Short mmCIF file of C-alpha atoms in Angstrom, two decimals:
data_model
loop_
_atom_site.label_atom_id
_atom_site.label_comp_id
_atom_site.label_asym_id
_atom_site.label_seq_id
_atom_site.Cartn_x
_atom_site.Cartn_y
_atom_site.Cartn_z
CA MET A 1265 -0.24 6.28 29.74
CA ASN A 1266 -2.91 8.95 29.91
CA SER A 1267 -2.13 11.82 32.27
CA ARG A 1268 -5.66 13.23 32.18
CA GLY A 1269 -6.70 11.79 35.53
CA PRO A 1270 -8.28 13.32 38.63
CA ALA A 1271 -6.90 16.74 39.46
CA ASP A 1272 -6.59 15.90 43.17
CA GLN A 1273 -3.65 13.57 42.64
CA GLY A 1274 -0.03 14.53 43.05
CA LEU A 1275 3.01 14.12 40.84
CA ARG A 1276 3.01 11.15 38.49
CA LEU A 1277 6.53 10.30 37.34
CA ILE A 1278 7.14 7.42 34.96
CA PRO A 1279 10.35 5.80 33.65
CA PHE A 1280 11.47 6.26 30.06
CA ARG A 1281 14.26 5.03 27.78
CA GLY A 1282 16.75 7.84 28.02
CA LEU A 1283 18.75 8.90 24.99
CA ARG A 1284 22.39 9.33 25.95
CA TYR A 1285 25.70 10.06 24.27
CA VAL A 1286 27.89 7.01 23.68
CA PRO A 1287 31.11 8.13 25.45
CA GLU A 1288 33.43 6.26 23.10
CA LEU A 1289 32.15 8.23 20.09
CA VAL A 1290 32.52 11.78 21.45
CA GLY A 1291 35.52 13.70 22.71
CA SER A 1292 34.19 13.72 26.28
CA LEU A 1293 30.83 13.96 27.99
CA SER A 1294 31.71 17.38 29.35
CA ALA A 1295 32.50 18.64 25.83
CA VAL A 1296 29.04 17.73 24.52
CA THR A 1297 27.01 19.27 27.37
CA SER A 1298 25.61 22.78 27.58
CA PRO A 1299 23.74 25.03 29.99
CA PRO A 1300 19.97 25.28 29.30
CA TYR A 1301 19.16 27.02 26.01
CA ASP A 1302 18.12 30.30 27.67
CA VAL A 1303 21.31 30.54 29.77
CA VAL A 1304 23.74 30.33 26.86
CA VAL A 1305 25.21 33.78 26.30
CA ARG A 1306 24.97 34.48 22.59
CA PRO A 1307 26.90 34.75 20.37
CA ASP A 1308 30.11 34.18 22.34
CA GLY A 1309 28.87 31.31 24.47
CA LEU A 1310 27.20 29.65 21.51
CA LEU A 1311 30.39 29.70 19.45
CA HIS A 1312 32.39 28.38 22.39
CA LEU A 1313 30.06 25.41 22.80
CA GLU A 1314 29.91 24.67 19.08
CA SER A 1315 33.69 24.54 18.95
CA ALA A 1316 34.00 22.36 22.07
CA ASP A 1317 32.90 19.25 20.16
CA PRO A 1318 31.16 18.72 16.80
CA HIS A 1319 28.43 16.83 18.66
CA ASN A 1320 27.76 19.39 21.38
CA ILE A 1321 24.08 19.41 22.37
CA VAL A 1322 23.85 23.13 21.58
CA ARG A 1323 23.51 22.11 17.91
CA LEU A 1324 20.13 20.63 18.88
CA ILE A 1325 18.83 23.16 21.41
CA LEU A 1326 20.11 26.28 19.57
CA PRO A 1327 20.55 25.30 15.92
CA GLN A 1328 21.77 28.02 13.57
CA ALA A 1329 20.05 28.78 10.23
CA ASP A 1330 18.43 31.70 8.44
CA THR A 1331 14.82 30.98 9.46
CA ALA A 1332 13.09 29.38 12.42
CA THR A 1333 11.74 26.56 10.25
CA ALA A 1334 15.21 25.85 8.85
CA ARG A 1335 16.71 25.87 12.34
CA HIS A 1336 14.25 23.34 13.67
CA GLU A 1337 14.49 21.09 10.64
CA GLN A 1338 18.26 21.22 10.98
CA ALA A 1339 18.03 20.17 14.63
CA ALA A 1340 15.78 17.23 13.72
CA ALA A 1341 18.10 16.15 10.92
CA THR A 1342 21.12 16.41 13.22
CA LEU A 1343 19.40 14.36 15.91
CA ASN A 1344 18.42 11.67 13.41
CA ARG A 1345 21.93 11.57 11.99
CA TRP A 1346 23.49 11.19 15.42
CA LEU A 1347 21.06 8.36 16.19
CA ALA A 1348 21.89 6.62 12.92
CA GLU A 1349 25.62 7.02 13.57
CA GLY A 1350 25.29 5.74 17.14
CA ILE A 1351 26.46 9.02 18.68
CA LEU A 1352 23.26 8.99 20.73
CA ALA A 1353 21.63 5.71 21.72
CA PRO A 1354 18.58 4.78 23.80
CA ASP A 1355 19.04 2.90 27.04
CA PRO A 1356 17.92 -0.73 26.81
CA GLU A 1357 15.02 -0.43 29.26
CA PRO A 1358 12.90 2.34 30.80
CA ALA A 1359 14.41 3.97 33.87
CA LEU A 1360 14.13 6.78 36.34
CA TYR A 1361 17.48 8.51 36.70
CA VAL A 1362 19.09 9.67 39.94
CA TYR A 1363 21.10 12.80 39.16
CA GLU A 1364 23.75 14.41 41.35
CA GLN A 1365 25.53 17.74 40.91
CA ARG A 1366 28.37 18.82 43.19
CA ASN A 1367 30.69 21.81 43.34
CA GLY A 1368 32.52 22.38 46.60
CA ASP A 1369 29.91 22.58 49.35
CA MET A 1370 27.09 22.85 46.77
CA LEU A 1371 25.32 19.48 46.48
CA GLN A 1372 22.09 18.72 44.67
CA ARG A 1373 20.40 15.37 44.07
CA GLY A 1374 17.12 14.55 42.39
CA VAL A 1375 15.26 12.23 40.07
CA ILE A 1376 14.85 12.61 36.30
CA GLY A 1377 11.74 11.10 34.74
CA ALA A 1378 8.77 11.74 32.49
CA LEU A 1379 6.16 13.70 34.46
CA ALA A 1380 2.44 13.61 33.70
CA LEU A 1381 1.38 17.06 32.54
CA SER A 1382 -1.18 19.14 34.43
CA GLY A 1383 -2.45 22.69 34.13
CA PRO A 1384 -2.09 25.40 36.79
CA ALA A 1385 -5.72 24.95 37.89
CA ASP A 1386 -4.95 21.37 38.97
CA GLY A 1387 -2.55 22.65 41.65
CA ILE A 1388 -0.05 19.86 41.02
CA VAL A 1389 2.71 21.72 39.17
CA LEU A 1390 2.84 25.40 40.10
CA PRO A 1391 4.28 28.00 37.73
CA HIS A 1392 5.52 31.24 39.26
CA GLU A 1393 6.41 33.30 36.18
CA ASP A 1394 4.65 34.54 33.07
CA VAL A 1395 5.91 33.35 29.69
CA MET A 1396 6.53 34.98 26.32
CA ALA A 1397 4.38 33.68 23.48
CA ASP A 1398 7.14 33.89 20.87
CA VAL A 1399 9.48 31.75 22.98
CA VAL A 1400 6.80 29.11 23.52
CA GLU A 1401 6.10 29.09 19.79
CA ASP A 1402 9.80 28.61 19.01
CA ARG A 1403 10.29 25.80 21.55
CA ALA A 1404 7.08 24.10 20.44
CA ASP A 1405 8.16 24.05 16.82
CA LEU A 1406 11.57 22.68 17.82
CA MET A 1407 10.12 19.88 19.97
CA ARG A 1408 7.43 19.09 17.42
CA THR A 1409 9.92 18.85 14.57
CA ALA A 1410 12.59 16.92 16.49
CA GLU A 1411 10.01 14.77 18.32
CA ALA A 1412 12.17 14.97 21.42
CA HIS A 1413 12.56 16.62 24.79
CA LEU A 1414 16.15 17.80 24.63
CA GLU A 1415 16.65 19.09 28.18
CA PRO A 1416 14.94 18.49 31.52
CA LEU A 1417 13.06 21.19 33.38
CA LEU A 1418 14.02 21.84 37.01
CA LEU A 1419 11.10 21.31 39.41
CA THR A 1420 11.21 21.37 43.19
CA TYR A 1421 9.10 19.74 45.88
CA ARG A 1422 9.37 19.54 49.66
CA SER A 1423 9.42 16.28 51.58
CA ASP A 1424 8.19 15.83 55.13
CA GLY A 1425 11.56 16.14 56.81
CA ASP A 1426 15.01 14.62 57.28
CA ASP A 1427 14.03 10.93 57.22
CA ASP A 1428 16.57 9.17 55.00
CA THR A 1429 14.83 5.82 55.38
CA ALA A 1430 11.57 6.56 53.58
CA GLY A 1431 10.26 7.55 50.18
CA ALA A 1432 12.28 8.90 47.26
CA THR A 1433 15.03 10.05 49.62
CA SER A 1434 15.75 6.49 50.76
CA VAL A 1435 16.10 5.32 47.16
CA ILE A 1436 18.36 8.22 46.19
CA GLU A 1437 20.61 7.80 49.21
CA ARG A 1438 21.04 4.07 48.54
CA THR A 1439 21.63 4.57 44.85
CA ILE A 1440 24.54 7.00 45.17
CA HIS A 1441 26.69 4.24 46.71
CA ARG A 1442 26.50 2.22 43.49
CA PRO A 1443 28.72 2.70 40.42
CA PRO A 1444 27.19 5.51 38.33
CA LEU A 1445 25.92 5.11 34.80
CA LEU A 1446 27.96 8.17 33.81
CA ALA A 1447 30.18 10.75 35.48
CA THR A 1448 31.75 13.94 34.17
CA THR A 1449 32.93 17.36 35.31
CA THR A 1450 31.91 20.39 33.28
CA GLU A 1451 34.04 23.49 32.81
CA ASP A 1452 32.04 25.41 35.42
CA GLY A 1453 33.54 23.08 38.05
CA PHE A 1454 30.41 21.02 38.68
CA SER A 1455 30.73 17.24 38.78
CA HIS A 1456 27.74 15.31 37.45
CA ARG A 1457 26.80 11.70 38.14
CA ILE A 1458 23.77 9.74 36.94
CA TRP A 1459 22.41 6.35 37.93
CA ALA A 1460 19.60 4.42 36.19
CA LEU A 1461 16.80 3.09 38.41
CA THR A 1462 15.42 0.08 36.56
CA ASP A 1463 14.25 -1.96 39.56
CA ALA A 1464 10.44 -1.90 39.63
CA SER A 1465 10.26 -1.89 43.43
CA GLU A 1466 12.57 1.12 43.72
CA GLN A 1467 10.65 2.93 41.01
CA SER A 1468 7.42 2.23 42.91
CA VAL A 1469 8.81 3.72 46.14
CA VAL A 1470 9.79 6.92 44.32
CA GLN A 1471 6.46 7.12 42.51
CA ALA A 1472 4.39 6.54 45.65
CA ASP A 1473 6.26 9.30 47.48
CA LEU A 1474 5.93 11.81 44.65
CA ALA A 1475 2.23 11.00 44.22
CA ARG A 1476 1.69 12.89 47.49
CA ARG A 1477 3.67 15.95 46.42
CA GLN A 1478 3.15 19.27 44.70
CA ALA A 1479 5.94 20.79 42.60
CA LEU A 1480 7.11 24.32 41.85
CA ILE A 1481 8.62 25.08 38.45
CA ALA A 1482 12.04 26.40 39.38
CA ASP A 1483 13.43 26.63 35.84
CA GLY A 1484 11.70 25.93 32.55
CA HIS A 1485 8.40 27.84 32.46
CA HIS A 1486 8.53 28.24 28.69
CA ARG A 1487 9.28 24.56 28.15
CA TRP A 1488 6.46 23.54 30.53
CA ALA A 1489 4.06 25.81 28.64
CA THR A 1490 5.38 24.18 25.46
CA TYR A 1491 4.68 20.69 26.85
CA LEU A 1492 1.08 21.71 27.58
CA ARG A 1493 0.64 23.25 24.16
CA LEU A 1494 1.90 20.15 22.36
CA GLN A 1495 -0.26 17.91 24.54
CA ARG A 1496 -3.32 19.90 23.45
CA GLU A 1497 -2.26 19.62 19.82
CA HIS A 1498 -1.94 15.84 19.91
CA GLY A 1499 -5.18 15.24 21.80
CA ALA A 1500 -5.10 11.45 22.02
CA PRO A 1501 -3.34 9.88 25.03
CA GLY A 1502 0.31 9.13 24.42
CA PRO A 1503 3.90 10.21 25.04
CA TRP A 1504 3.03 13.92 24.61
CA ASP A 1505 1.11 13.67 27.91
CA PHE A 1506 4.46 13.60 29.74
CA GLY A 1507 7.40 15.98 29.96
CA LEU A 1508 11.08 15.49 30.81
CA VAL A 1509 11.85 16.90 34.27
CA LEU A 1510 14.32 16.82 37.14
CA LEU A 1511 12.59 16.80 40.54
CA VAL A 1512 14.62 18.04 43.53
CA ASP A 1513 13.54 17.92 47.16
CA THR A 1514 14.51 21.37 48.48
CA ALA A 1515 13.87 20.28 52.07
CA ARG A 1516 17.08 18.27 51.68
CA TYR A 1517 18.84 20.13 48.87
CA PRO A 1518 18.00 23.85 48.92
CA LEU A 1519 18.48 25.59 45.61
CA ARG A 1520 20.20 28.89 45.07
CA VAL A 1521 17.98 31.68 43.81
CA ARG A 1522 19.67 34.22 41.57
CA SER A 1523 18.48 37.11 39.47
CA ILE A 1524 18.02 37.39 35.74
CA HIS A 1525 19.22 40.76 34.52
CA ARG A 1526 17.86 42.98 31.73
CA LEU A 1527 19.82 44.36 28.82
CA LEU A 1528 17.96 47.30 27.27
CA HIS A 1529 19.00 47.69 23.64
CA GLY A 1530 19.05 51.21 22.23
CA LEU A 1531 18.88 52.92 25.62
CA PRO A 1532 22.18 54.53 26.70
CA VAL A 1533 22.73 54.77 30.45
CA ALA A 1534 22.70 58.58 30.37
CA ASP A 1535 19.22 58.59 28.82
CA ALA A 1536 17.97 55.96 31.25
CA LEU A 1537 19.14 57.97 34.25
CA ALA A 1538 17.81 61.26 32.90
CA ALA A 1539 14.33 59.77 32.61
CA LEU A 1540 14.48 58.58 36.24
CA THR A 1541 15.49 61.93 37.69
CA GLY A 1542 12.97 62.98 40.33
CA LEU A 1543 11.33 59.55 40.33
CA PHE A 1544 14.10 57.54 42.06
CA ARG A 1545 17.10 58.30 44.19
CA ILE A 1546 20.16 57.93 41.94
CA ARG A 1547 23.69 57.46 43.28
CA GLU A 1548 26.93 56.41 41.63
CA VAL A 1549 28.58 53.60 43.60
CA GLU A 1550 32.12 52.33 43.47
CA GLY A 1551 33.20 49.23 41.60
CA PRO A 1552 34.40 46.66 40.87
CA LEU A 1553 31.24 44.73 40.11
CA PRO A 1554 31.15 42.61 43.31
CA ARG A 1555 31.42 45.77 45.42
CA ALA A 1556 28.67 47.47 43.46
CA LEU A 1557 26.45 44.39 43.89
CA ASP A 1558 27.02 44.60 47.65
CA ALA A 1559 25.66 48.15 47.53
CA LEU A 1560 22.64 46.86 45.60
CA SER A 1561 22.05 44.17 48.21
CA GLY A 1562 22.10 46.71 51.01
CA ALA A 1563 19.64 48.99 49.25
CA ALA A 1564 17.36 46.07 48.30
CA ALA A 1565 16.98 45.17 51.96
CA GLU A 1566 15.08 48.45 52.41
CA GLY A 1567 12.95 48.45 49.24
CA ASN A 1568 13.04 48.38 45.46
CA ALA A 1569 16.53 48.90 44.09
CA PHE A 1570 18.35 48.41 40.77
CA LEU A 1571 21.94 48.76 39.59
CA LEU A 1572 22.38 50.34 36.16
CA ALA A 1573 25.56 49.78 34.16
CA GLY A 1574 26.85 50.18 30.64
CA ASP A 1575 28.86 53.43 30.68
CA GLY A 1576 31.84 52.10 32.63
CA ARG A 1577 30.29 53.08 35.96
CA PHE A 1578 27.65 51.73 38.35
CA HIS A 1579 24.52 53.69 39.26
CA LEU A 1580 22.34 52.62 42.20
CA VAL A 1581 18.69 53.48 41.67
CA ASP A 1582 16.35 53.09 44.66
CA ARG A 1583 13.56 54.72 46.72
CA PRO A 1584 10.93 54.97 43.96
CA ASP A 1585 8.39 57.78 44.09
CA ASP A 1586 5.18 56.58 45.77
CA ALA A 1587 2.99 58.45 43.27
CA LEU A 1588 4.77 56.73 40.37
CA LEU A 1589 4.11 53.31 41.88
CA ALA A 1590 0.49 54.17 42.66
CA ARG A 1591 -0.30 55.06 39.06
CA THR A 1592 1.73 52.34 37.31
CA VAL A 1593 1.67 49.14 39.42
CA PRO A 1594 -1.60 47.15 39.16
CA ALA A 1595 -3.54 47.29 42.42
CA ASP A 1596 -5.41 43.99 42.01
CA ARG A 1597 -2.53 41.75 43.15
CA PRO A 1598 -1.10 40.79 46.57
CA ASP A 1599 1.32 43.21 48.20
CA ALA A 1600 4.11 40.64 47.85
CA TRP A 1601 3.67 40.81 44.06
CA ARG A 1602 3.23 44.59 43.87
CA THR A 1603 6.50 45.18 45.71
CA LEU A 1604 8.64 42.78 43.67
CA ASP A 1605 11.59 44.45 41.98
CA ALA A 1606 10.59 42.80 38.69
CA THR A 1607 7.05 44.16 39.01
CA VAL A 1608 8.27 47.70 39.65
CA LEU A 1609 10.88 47.46 36.90
CA HIS A 1610 8.42 46.34 34.23
CA SER A 1611 5.29 48.19 35.34
CA ALA A 1612 6.86 51.50 36.29
CA LEU A 1613 10.17 51.82 34.46
CA ILE A 1614 10.03 49.75 31.30
CA ASP A 1615 6.36 50.31 30.46
CA HIS A 1616 5.81 53.89 31.65
CA VAL A 1617 9.08 55.76 32.17
CA TRP A 1618 11.30 54.32 29.45
CA ARG A 1619 8.41 53.05 27.27
CA ILE A 1620 10.35 50.08 25.94
CA PRO A 1621 8.48 47.26 24.15
CA ASP A 1622 9.00 43.95 25.92
CA ASP A 1623 10.26 41.96 22.96
CA PRO A 1624 13.64 40.43 22.02
CA ALA A 1625 14.53 43.36 19.76
CA HIS A 1626 14.48 45.72 22.73
CA ILE A 1627 15.14 43.60 25.86
CA ALA A 1628 17.48 40.68 26.44
CA TYR A 1629 17.37 38.56 29.58
CA ILE A 1630 20.84 37.59 30.79
CA HIS A 1631 21.66 35.31 33.71
CA ASP A 1632 25.35 36.13 34.04
CA THR A 1633 25.99 39.47 35.73
CA SER A 1634 29.39 40.13 34.14
CA ALA A 1635 28.05 39.27 30.70
CA ALA A 1636 25.16 41.72 31.12
CA VAL A 1637 27.57 44.55 31.99
CA GLU A 1638 29.99 43.63 29.21
CA GLN A 1639 27.29 43.55 26.54
CA ALA A 1640 25.82 46.85 27.74
CA GLU A 1641 29.22 48.54 27.50
CA ARG A 1642 29.91 47.01 24.09
CA HIS A 1643 26.62 48.15 22.57
CA ASN A 1644 26.06 51.49 24.39
CA ALA A 1645 23.03 49.93 26.10
CA THR A 1646 21.78 49.79 29.68
CA ALA A 1647 22.13 46.76 31.90
CA VAL A 1648 19.64 46.65 34.75
CA LEU A 1649 21.08 44.39 37.44
CA MET A 1650 18.58 42.81 39.81
CA HIS A 1651 18.68 41.51 43.39
CA PRO A 1652 17.40 37.92 43.84
CA VAL A 1653 13.98 37.06 45.28
CA ARG A 1654 13.71 34.74 48.28
CA GLU A 1655 12.44 31.23 47.49
CA GLU A 1656 9.69 31.42 50.11
CA VAL A 1657 8.23 34.50 48.37
CA VAL A 1658 8.22 32.65 45.05
CA ARG A 1659 6.53 29.55 46.49
CA ASP A 1660 3.93 31.57 48.43
CA LEU A 1661 2.87 33.54 45.35
CA ALA A 1662 2.73 30.35 43.27
CA ARG A 1663 0.43 28.71 45.79
CA GLN A 1664 -1.86 31.74 45.56
CA GLY A 1665 -1.97 31.26 41.80
CA VAL A 1666 -0.15 34.55 41.20
CA THR A 1667 2.56 34.55 38.55
CA MET A 1668 5.56 36.84 38.74
CA PRO A 1669 6.79 38.90 35.80
CA ARG A 1670 8.67 36.76 33.30
CA LYS A 1671 12.31 36.01 34.03
CA SER A 1672 12.02 37.11 37.67
CA THR A 1673 14.20 34.36 39.11
CA SER A 1674 16.97 31.95 38.26
CA PHE A 1675 17.04 28.83 40.41
CA GLY A 1676 20.13 26.65 40.39
CA PRO A 1677 22.19 24.74 39.93
CA LYS A 1678 20.41 23.87 36.70
CA PRO A 1679 20.74 20.39 35.20
CA ALA A 1680 23.35 20.12 32.49
CA THR A 1681 21.80 19.73 29.06
CA GLY A 1682 22.95 16.70 27.07
CA LEU A 1683 23.26 14.04 29.76
CA VAL A 1684 19.78 12.52 29.26
CA LEU A 1685 17.32 13.24 26.43
CA ARG A 1686 13.83 11.85 25.81
CA SER A 1687 12.67 10.67 22.40
CA LEU A 1688 8.92 10.99 21.97
CA PRO A 1689 8.66 8.02 19.56
CA LEU A 1690 10.23 5.87 22.30
CA GLY A 1691 7.65 7.15 24.82
#
């Protein structure tokens, strides 16, 4: 199963023996699932998940101990114990998995499998964001120690159109009329259903379709970089040549694109605003939060705009000084990159105006808007709320080989963690 083939091929997805919770041995499937590791709001969200069920997957993806080495060894020991106790068990035969998420009028369907790894230069799997070395190091040590892929990445591709009778779409649309392998509803209101594709002919149809496709990493840049790092470490062909992914056709199931907000530790809002005086237009806007976000949306339609919070009020910051942008934003990138809110925020504000080091001690990246504001108010910090980027901008930059600043986007809905895992010893 060597993935190091010609670079002109498309996606190569193979079946695997999924590790899954045995429903009879846990409180409920919903109680053992979690959002992806980087979406869990810590410490409150972590404690909530840990208390939901003693076997919640968060004990594997975010283990708690005094050192990184101890955390990762604890996760591996926990995984091995759950396997020995039968809490988690491998499926009897390799499968691709059809996965459906639904919440009201939000519907997403895709295929989970083990995807052959490829670097950005191959043009098969396109990253669109930079990554942080310390996060890759942490995830690599966790995967290496546990010898498992604990949560699937979210990748998107685009099919040729609305033909339900051909390719992966035809298989997915037939499969959803069968009894699912598992079904649950998580506390966020999303229902989840999974089916196992074990028929070789159906697997072949999916694989042949995807072999013509190119994918965009929607969520999971750090884990993809981790996959590539571990592949290089192992060298010889084997299971480390593949990574656990969910592939979604956004021609049929468009994703939502949301922002990831910044929490600036040690920077009170008053100090943040004072430093911006004369460089941006600054206006206080009325709350509550949804109303303030509407004001941000309106300003963002005309140019770079940010909403600062943390002092009990909302401050709209927009219309940056042209001279500031000219001297701080790198000029050797496409205009679409230079005008991104994330580019302006990091290049102009964080690096030059506020002079904040971009490390976890100084900046936290928070997906939930309310949580960002709450934590800023609790810790006398500044929350910088962002407006989302359009998907077409993300995909266009990725195809040009241009990566956006880290944590620029949040695509969703994200797959629930804990429904299907991949053990590397099982391949």
